[in-house]
XYZ file of C-alpha atoms in Angstrom:
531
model
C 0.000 0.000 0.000
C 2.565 2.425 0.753
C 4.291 1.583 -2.924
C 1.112 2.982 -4.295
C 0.313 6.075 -2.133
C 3.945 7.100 -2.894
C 3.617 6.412 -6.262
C 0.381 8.961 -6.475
C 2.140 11.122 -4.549
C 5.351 12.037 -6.349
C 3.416 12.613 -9.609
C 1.512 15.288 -7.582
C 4.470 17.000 -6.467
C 6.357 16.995 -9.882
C 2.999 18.454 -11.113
C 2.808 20.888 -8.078
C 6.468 22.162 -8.718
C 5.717 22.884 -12.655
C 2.484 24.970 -12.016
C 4.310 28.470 -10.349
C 6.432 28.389 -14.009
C 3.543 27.981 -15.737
C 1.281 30.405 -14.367
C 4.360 32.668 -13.989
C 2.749 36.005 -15.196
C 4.021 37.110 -19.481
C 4.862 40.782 -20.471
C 2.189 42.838 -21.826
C 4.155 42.036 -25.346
C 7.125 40.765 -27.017
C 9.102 41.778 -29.800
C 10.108 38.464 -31.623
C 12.335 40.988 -34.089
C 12.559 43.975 -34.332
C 15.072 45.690 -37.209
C 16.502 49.530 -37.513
C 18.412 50.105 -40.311
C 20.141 53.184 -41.113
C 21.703 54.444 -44.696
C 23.533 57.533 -46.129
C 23.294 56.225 -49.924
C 26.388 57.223 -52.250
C 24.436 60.087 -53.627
C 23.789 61.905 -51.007
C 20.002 60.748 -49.757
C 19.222 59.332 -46.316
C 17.322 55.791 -45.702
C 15.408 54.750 -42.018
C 14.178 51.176 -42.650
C 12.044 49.771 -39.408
C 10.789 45.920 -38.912
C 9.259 44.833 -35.953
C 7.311 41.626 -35.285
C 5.229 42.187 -31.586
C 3.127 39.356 -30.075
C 0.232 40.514 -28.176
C -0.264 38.991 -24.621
C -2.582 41.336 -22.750
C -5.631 43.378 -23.218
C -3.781 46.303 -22.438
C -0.962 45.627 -25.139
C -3.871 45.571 -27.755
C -5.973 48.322 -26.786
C -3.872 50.819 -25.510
C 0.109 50.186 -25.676
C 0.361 48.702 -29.003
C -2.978 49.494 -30.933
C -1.130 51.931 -33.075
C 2.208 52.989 -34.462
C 2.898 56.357 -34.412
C 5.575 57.973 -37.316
C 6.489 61.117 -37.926
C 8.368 62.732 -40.495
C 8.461 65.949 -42.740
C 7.332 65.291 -46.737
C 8.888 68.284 -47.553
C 12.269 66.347 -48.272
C 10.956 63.279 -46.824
C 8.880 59.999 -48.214
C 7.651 57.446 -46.237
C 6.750 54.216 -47.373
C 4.837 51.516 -46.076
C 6.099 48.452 -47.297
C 3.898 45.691 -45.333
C 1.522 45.726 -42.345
C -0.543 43.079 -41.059
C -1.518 41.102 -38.401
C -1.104 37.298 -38.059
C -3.750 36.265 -35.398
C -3.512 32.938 -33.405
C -4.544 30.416 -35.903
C -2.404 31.738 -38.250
C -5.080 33.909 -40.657
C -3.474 37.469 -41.986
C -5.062 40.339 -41.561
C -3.581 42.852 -43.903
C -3.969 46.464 -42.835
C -6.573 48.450 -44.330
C -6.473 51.213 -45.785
C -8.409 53.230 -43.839
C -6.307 52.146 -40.876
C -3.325 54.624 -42.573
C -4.114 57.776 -40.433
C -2.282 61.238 -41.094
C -2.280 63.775 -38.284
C -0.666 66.577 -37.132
C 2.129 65.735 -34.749
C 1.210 66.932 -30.948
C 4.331 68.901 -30.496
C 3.531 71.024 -33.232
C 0.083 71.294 -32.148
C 1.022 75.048 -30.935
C 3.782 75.800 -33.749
C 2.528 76.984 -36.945
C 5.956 77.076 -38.355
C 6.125 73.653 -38.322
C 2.329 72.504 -39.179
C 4.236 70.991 -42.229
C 5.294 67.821 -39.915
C 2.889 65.104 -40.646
C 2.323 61.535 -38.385
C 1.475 58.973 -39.917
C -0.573 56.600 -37.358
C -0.870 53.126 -38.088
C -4.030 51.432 -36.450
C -3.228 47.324 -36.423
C -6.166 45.317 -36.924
C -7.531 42.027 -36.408
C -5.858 42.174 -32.911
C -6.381 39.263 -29.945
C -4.438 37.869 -27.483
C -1.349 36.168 -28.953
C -1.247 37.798 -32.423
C 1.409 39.028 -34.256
C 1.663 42.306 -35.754
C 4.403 43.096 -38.463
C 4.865 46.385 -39.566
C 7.768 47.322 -42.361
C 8.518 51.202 -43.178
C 10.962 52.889 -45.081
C 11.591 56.725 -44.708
C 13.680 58.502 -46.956
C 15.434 61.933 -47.150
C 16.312 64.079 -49.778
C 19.929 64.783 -50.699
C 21.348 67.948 -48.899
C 17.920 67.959 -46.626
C 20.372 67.098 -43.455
C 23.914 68.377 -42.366
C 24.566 64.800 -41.720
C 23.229 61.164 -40.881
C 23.006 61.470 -37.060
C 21.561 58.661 -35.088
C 20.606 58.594 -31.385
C 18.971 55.877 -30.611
C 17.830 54.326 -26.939
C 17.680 50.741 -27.657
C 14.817 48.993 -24.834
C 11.043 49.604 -25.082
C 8.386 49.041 -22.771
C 8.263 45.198 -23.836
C 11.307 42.622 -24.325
C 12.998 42.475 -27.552
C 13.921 38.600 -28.498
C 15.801 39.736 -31.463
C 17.370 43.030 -31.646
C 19.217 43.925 -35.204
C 20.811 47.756 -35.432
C 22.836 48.135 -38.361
C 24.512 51.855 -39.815
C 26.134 51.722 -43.516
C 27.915 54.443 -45.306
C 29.617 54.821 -48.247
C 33.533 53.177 -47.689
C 35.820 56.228 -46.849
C 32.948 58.494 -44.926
C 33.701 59.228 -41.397
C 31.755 57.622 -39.309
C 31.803 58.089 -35.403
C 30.083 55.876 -33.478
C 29.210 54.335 -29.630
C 27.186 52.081 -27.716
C 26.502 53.660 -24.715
C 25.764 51.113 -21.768
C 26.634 48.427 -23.314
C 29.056 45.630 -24.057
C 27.880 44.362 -27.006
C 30.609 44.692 -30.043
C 28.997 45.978 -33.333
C 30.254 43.674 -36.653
C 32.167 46.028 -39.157
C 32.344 45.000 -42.694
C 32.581 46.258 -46.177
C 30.649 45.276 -49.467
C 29.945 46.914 -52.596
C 31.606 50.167 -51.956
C 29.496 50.001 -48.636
C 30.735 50.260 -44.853
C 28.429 48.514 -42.204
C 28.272 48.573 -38.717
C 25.888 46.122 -37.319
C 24.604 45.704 -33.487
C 22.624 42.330 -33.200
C 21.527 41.867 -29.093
C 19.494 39.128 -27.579
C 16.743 39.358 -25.043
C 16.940 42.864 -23.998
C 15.086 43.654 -21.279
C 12.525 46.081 -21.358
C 12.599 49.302 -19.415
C 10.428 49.871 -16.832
C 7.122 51.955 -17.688
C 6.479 53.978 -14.673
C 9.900 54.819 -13.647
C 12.225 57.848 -15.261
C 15.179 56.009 -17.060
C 17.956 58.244 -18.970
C 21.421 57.517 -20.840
C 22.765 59.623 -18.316
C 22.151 57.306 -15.692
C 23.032 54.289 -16.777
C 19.725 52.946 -17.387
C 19.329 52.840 -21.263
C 21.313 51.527 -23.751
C 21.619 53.784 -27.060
C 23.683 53.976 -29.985
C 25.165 57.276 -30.884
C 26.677 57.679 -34.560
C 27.123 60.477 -36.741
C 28.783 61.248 -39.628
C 29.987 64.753 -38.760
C 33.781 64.534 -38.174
C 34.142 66.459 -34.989
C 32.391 67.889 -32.387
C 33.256 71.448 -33.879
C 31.251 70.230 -36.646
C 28.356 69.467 -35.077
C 28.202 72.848 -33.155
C 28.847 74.462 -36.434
C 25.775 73.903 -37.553
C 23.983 76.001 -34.521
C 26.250 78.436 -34.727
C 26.607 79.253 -38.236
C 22.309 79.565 -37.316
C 23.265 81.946 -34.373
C 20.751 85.040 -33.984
C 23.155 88.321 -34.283
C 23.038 91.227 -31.823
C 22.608 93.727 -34.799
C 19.625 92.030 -36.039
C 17.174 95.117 -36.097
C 14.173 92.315 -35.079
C 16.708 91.963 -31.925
C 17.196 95.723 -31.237
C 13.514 96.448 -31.507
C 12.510 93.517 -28.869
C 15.665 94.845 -26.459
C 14.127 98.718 -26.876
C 10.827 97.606 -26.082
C 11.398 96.458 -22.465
C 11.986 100.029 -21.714
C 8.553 101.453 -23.306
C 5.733 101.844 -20.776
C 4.906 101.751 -17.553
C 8.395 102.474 -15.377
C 10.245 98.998 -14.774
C 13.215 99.397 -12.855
C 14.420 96.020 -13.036
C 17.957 95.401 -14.755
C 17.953 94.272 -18.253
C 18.702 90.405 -17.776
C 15.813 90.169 -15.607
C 13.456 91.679 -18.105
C 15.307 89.101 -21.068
C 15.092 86.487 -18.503
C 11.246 87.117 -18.023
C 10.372 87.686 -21.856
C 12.114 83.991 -22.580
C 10.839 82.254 -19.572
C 7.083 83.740 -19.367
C 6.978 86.014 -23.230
C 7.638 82.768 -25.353
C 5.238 79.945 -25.503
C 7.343 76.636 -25.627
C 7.589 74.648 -28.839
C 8.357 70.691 -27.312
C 9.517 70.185 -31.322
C 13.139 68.844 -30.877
C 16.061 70.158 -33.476
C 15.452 66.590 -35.283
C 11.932 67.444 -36.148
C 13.128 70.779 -37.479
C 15.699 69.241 -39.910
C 18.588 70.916 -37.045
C 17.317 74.064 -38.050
C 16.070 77.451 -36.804
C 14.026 79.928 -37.578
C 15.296 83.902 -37.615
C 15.006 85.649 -34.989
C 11.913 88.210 -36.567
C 9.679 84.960 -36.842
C 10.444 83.989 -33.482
C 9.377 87.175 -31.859
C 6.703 87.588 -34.198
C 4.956 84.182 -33.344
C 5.724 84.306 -29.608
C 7.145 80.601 -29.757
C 10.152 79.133 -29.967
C 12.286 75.776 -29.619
C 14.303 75.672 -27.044
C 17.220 76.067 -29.546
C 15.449 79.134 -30.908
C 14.844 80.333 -27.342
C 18.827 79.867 -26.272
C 19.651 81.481 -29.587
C 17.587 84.295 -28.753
C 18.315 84.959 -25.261
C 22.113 84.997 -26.243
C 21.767 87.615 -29.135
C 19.498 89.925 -26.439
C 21.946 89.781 -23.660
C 24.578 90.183 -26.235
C 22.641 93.115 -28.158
C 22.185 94.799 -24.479
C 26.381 94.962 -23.982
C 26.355 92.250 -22.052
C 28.674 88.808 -22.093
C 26.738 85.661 -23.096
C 27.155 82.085 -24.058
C 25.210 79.550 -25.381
C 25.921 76.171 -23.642
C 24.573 72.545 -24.479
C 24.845 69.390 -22.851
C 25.638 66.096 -24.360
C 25.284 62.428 -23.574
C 29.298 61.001 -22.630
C 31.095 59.252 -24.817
C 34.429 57.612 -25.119
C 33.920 59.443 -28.838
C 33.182 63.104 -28.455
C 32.385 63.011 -31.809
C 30.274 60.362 -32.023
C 27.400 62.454 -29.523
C 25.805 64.423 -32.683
C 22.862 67.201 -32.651
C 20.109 64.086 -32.100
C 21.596 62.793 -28.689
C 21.469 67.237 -27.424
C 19.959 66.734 -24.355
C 19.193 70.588 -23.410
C 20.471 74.376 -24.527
C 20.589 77.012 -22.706
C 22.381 80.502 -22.855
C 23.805 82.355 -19.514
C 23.503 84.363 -17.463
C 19.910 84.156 -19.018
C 18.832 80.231 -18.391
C 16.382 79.659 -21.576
C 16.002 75.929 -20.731
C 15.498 75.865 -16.836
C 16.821 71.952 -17.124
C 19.886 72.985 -18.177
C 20.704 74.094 -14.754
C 20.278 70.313 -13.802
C 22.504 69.085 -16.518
C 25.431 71.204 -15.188
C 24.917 69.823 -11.661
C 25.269 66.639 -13.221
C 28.393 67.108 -15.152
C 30.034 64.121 -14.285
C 27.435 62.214 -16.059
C 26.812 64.424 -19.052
C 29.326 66.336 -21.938
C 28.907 70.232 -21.231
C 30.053 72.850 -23.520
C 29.667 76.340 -25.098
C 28.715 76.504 -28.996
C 32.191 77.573 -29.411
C 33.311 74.598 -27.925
C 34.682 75.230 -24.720
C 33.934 73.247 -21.391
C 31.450 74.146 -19.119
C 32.138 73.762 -15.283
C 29.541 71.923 -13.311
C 28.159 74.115 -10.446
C 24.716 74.598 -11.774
C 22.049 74.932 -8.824
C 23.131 76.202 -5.504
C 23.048 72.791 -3.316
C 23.696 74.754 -0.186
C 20.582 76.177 1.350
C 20.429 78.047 5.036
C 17.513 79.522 6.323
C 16.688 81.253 9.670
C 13.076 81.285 10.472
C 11.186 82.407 13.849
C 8.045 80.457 14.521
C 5.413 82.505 16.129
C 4.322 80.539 19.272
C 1.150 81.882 20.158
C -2.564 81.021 20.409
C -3.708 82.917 17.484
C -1.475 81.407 15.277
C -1.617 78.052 16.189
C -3.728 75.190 14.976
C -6.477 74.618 18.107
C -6.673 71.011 19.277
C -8.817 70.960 21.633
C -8.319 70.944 25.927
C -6.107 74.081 25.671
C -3.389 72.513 23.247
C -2.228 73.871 19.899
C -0.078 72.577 17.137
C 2.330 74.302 14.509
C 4.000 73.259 11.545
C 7.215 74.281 10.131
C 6.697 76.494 6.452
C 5.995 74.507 3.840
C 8.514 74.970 0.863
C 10.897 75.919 3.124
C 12.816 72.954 2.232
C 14.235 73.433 -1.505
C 14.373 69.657 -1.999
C 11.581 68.428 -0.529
C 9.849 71.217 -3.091
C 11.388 70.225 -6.122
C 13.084 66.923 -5.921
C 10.982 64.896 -3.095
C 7.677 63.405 -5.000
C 9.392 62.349 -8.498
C 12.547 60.563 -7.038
C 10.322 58.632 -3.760
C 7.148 57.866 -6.285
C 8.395 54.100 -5.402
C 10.008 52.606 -2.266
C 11.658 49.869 -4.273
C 13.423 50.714 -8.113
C 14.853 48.246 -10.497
C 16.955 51.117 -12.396
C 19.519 53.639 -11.090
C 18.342 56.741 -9.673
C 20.614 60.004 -10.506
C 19.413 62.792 -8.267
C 20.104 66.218 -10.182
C 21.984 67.619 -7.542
C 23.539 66.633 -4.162
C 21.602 69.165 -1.754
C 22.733 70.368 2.199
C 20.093 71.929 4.077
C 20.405 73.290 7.006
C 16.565 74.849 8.287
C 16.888 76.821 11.476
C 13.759 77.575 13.790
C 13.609 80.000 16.294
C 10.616 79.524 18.690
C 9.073 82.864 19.858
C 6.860 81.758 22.594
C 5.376 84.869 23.450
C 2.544 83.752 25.110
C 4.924 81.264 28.186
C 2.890 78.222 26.269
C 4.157 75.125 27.414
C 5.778 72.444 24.874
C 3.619 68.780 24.984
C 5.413 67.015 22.131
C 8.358 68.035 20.351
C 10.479 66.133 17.870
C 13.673 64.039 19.634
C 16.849 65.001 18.710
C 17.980 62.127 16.269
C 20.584 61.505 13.726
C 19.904 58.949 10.828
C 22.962 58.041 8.837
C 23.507 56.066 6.397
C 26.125 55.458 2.883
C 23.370 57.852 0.851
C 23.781 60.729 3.310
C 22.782 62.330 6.576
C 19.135 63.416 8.152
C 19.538 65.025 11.599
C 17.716 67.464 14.281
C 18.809 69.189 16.703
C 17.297 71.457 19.768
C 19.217 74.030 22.170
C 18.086 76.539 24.267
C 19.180 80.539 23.285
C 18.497 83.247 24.268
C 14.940 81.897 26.444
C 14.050 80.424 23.242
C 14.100 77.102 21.270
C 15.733 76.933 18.580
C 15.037 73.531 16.321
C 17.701 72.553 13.729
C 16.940 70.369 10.384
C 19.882 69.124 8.310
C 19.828 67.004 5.132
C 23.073 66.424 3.502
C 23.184 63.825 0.503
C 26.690 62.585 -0.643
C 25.464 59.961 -2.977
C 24.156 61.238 -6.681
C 23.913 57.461 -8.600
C 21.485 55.789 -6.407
C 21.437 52.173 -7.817
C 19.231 49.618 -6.704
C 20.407 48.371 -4.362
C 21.151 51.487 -2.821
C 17.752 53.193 -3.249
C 16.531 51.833 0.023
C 18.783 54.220 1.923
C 18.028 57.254 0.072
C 14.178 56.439 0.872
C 14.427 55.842 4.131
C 16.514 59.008 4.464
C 13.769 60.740 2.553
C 11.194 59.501 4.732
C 13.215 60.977 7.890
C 13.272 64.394 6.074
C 9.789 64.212 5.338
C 8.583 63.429 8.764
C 11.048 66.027 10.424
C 10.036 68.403 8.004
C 5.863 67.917 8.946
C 5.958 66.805 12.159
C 3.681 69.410 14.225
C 5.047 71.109 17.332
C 2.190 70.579 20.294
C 2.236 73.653 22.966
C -0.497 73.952 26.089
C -1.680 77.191 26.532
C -3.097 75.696 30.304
């Protein structure tokens, strides 16, 4: 008997140990392939050839993630193709794209930008869709000879879903320069030469997909992208801003400059009135210099329509300043690479132009300058220094009933000023959305508070509850308070000093728990009894 209760057993347990694999959850999608191919022909003309293959595993993947396939591009020197879409469904029917499902739109970011209401995106709706079908999708864009300085790639390599089969492949005509990187990655590309043609090929294996609700960036080590470019230097590629530049003597330039001074009497200085007519004065065009072919407009249009790209702003801001007898440079900030060259106009991250800051992110780029390229349009470095980490502020607290918080039985709370604290105001919510993160973390700047609060107790109320002095530590950085007695009053003091910028992984715990401590010292209420 016990032969066959074993015997009934086992099975169960071999059964029992294969069911957590098999019910182990899928990704919303796969891509089984998924091809970028990228082409400066002999004659001049530019080819972008995309293939993906993407099986469907959840409702969400069809409905909302995946349903369409947005492209943009500009026809006036560009053509896009379509050269198959369809949709193999589970039992192996096709279900060729109609047309109908071809959809041209305006692209959102030039929504606002009338400039640019040339841009077109094309929107491919995949049909036939169900759990575990296939969509394929082939397009070709091509660009006129002479339409772009040069063929500049940046591309981030991991999407939303895993990619089975990745193939990335660059070819030029033999003898063009070609600079080019993988940035956070290992893989080797495959160089070879064939009909007159140089080709460098990526081919990568079950990437892992990024993570949807959490920031990644090149920067911080958590995307892969390849970086290539044809222009030979760096010089080269800022040549092409700067040969666009926006020139003091430009009478559309004079004419903006003269008007800050008609009016009603402004006695601010002149780089606060630029700095206000490019920060609040310009509406914001989110149209990056790719979608503009790398170019700009001149500076009449730009104050005429009240817009600008954030190139067009920098260039702007730089000629005013400039125009008003005052120094100015225009500085941009580029992904790092082992290549300088290889980081061309597509991988710009931000431009900006000091003293006036055009692109307020560009302030965070500098802080993080040992992650990021920095330079001028002339090419000299930029030192990091960007915001001011250090922050010390003095603040008497008003103890008295009328400006407390009643609680009831003669007891009264008060809370410290909110915003007082320049990280918790601008940093805080977006870096501690999650207490655990899969991907590096790279704060924008290393802050050290120090908040100082003088109790007035001017009516002799009596403290119930107080924070404890404490002191949490850790190897992200250092949360403390502190409370003396001076002059007959107490004084509470609130420190936060970070020494780690990469938070990785593993480390991410610490900087949470350290920006729980802040948080709590920060709003914890101060109870006084007026009995």
């Amino acid at each position: 008997m016990k032969k066959i209760i074993l015997s009934i057993i086992l099975p169960a347990l071999v059964l029992l140990a294969a069911l957590p694999a098999a019910a182990a959850p899928k990704a919303e999608a796969q891509f089984d392939k998924l091809v970028k191919t990228y082409t400066l022909n002999p004659d001049g003309s530019q080819e972008v050839r995309v293939i993906k293959q993407l099986t469907l595993y959840t409702h969400a993947a069809m409905n909302s993630l995946y349903g369409e396939t947005f492209i943009v591009y500009d026809p006036a020197y560009q053509q896009l193709t379509i050269n198959d879409s369809y949709t193999r469904q589970t039992d192996g029917s096709i279900v060729r794209t109609p047309d109908n499902a071809f959809v041209e739109v305006l692209p959102s970011a030039a929504a606002d930008a009338p400039a640019y209401n040339g841009l077109k995106e094309m929107v491919v709706v995949h049909t036939g869709l169900e759990l575990g079908a296939t969509i394929y999708l082939d397009y070709t864009i091509v660009t006129k000879a002479g339409a772009l300085p040069a063929l500049d790639i940046f591309e981030p390599l991991e999407e939303l879903s895993p990619i089975r089969n990745y193939e990335l492949s660059i070819s030029v005509p033999d003898g063009t320069p070609l600079h080019y990187e993988l940035l956070n990655g290992k893989a080797a590309p495959k160089v070879s030469v064939a009909d007159g043609m140089r080709k460098v090929a990526w081919t990568l294996k079950n990437v892992k997909p990024r993570p949807r609700y959490l920031p990644v960036s090149v920067q911080a080590g958590s995307l892969q992208a390849v970086a290539a470019t044809t222009f030979d230097s760096r010089e080269a590629v800022l040549n092409v801003l700067s040969s666009q530049a926006y020139s003091p003597d430009d009478e559309a330039v004079k004419a903006l400059l003269a008007s800050f001074d008609e009016g009603v009497a402004d006695r601010r200085s002149v780089l606060d009135k630029i700095n206000d007519y490019i920060t609040s004065g310009l509406g914001q065009s989110r149209l990056t210099l790719a979608q503009t072919g790398y170019r700009v407009r001149p500076a009449a249009d730009v104050i005429g329509s009240a817009y600008a790209t954030s190139a067009e702003r920098a260039l702007l801001a730089d000629a005013l300043v400039r125009a008003a007898g005052q120094q100015s440079d225009v500085s941009l900030a580029f992904p790092l690479t082992e290549d300088e060259a290889a980081a061309g106009l597509s991988s710009l991250m931000a431009i900006s132009s000091s003293p006036v800051c055009s692109d307020r992110s560009f302030q965070s780029y500098v802080s993080i300058g040992d992650y990021v390229s920095l330079c001028n349009l002339d090419g000299s470095k930029v030192e990091a220094g960007g915001i001011d980490a250090r922050l010390e502020l003095v603040n008497t607290l008003s103890i008295s009933a009328g400006d407390g918080k009643a609680l009831g039985g003669g007891c009264y709370s008060f809370s410290f000023p909110e915003g007082d604290s320049q990280w918790l105001r601008q940093v805080y919510a977006s870096t501690t959305a999650n207490t655990t993160r899969s991907v590096n973390l790279l704060l924008p700047y290393l802050p050290e508070e120090t908040l100082t609060y003088v109790l007035d107790n001017e009516d002799g109320m009596a403290p119930v509850a107080l924070p404890e002095d404490r002191t949490v530590s850790n190897s992200v950085g250092t949360v403390s308070l502190r409370t003396e007695q001076k002059d007959g009053n107490t004084v509470l003091t609130l420190s936060l000093k970070l020494g780690t910028q990469l938070i990785a992984p593993g480390l991410y715990p610490q900087y949470y728990q350290l920006m729980s401590e802040w948080y709590t010292l920060c709003a914890t209420p101060l109870i006084f009894s007026a009995e």
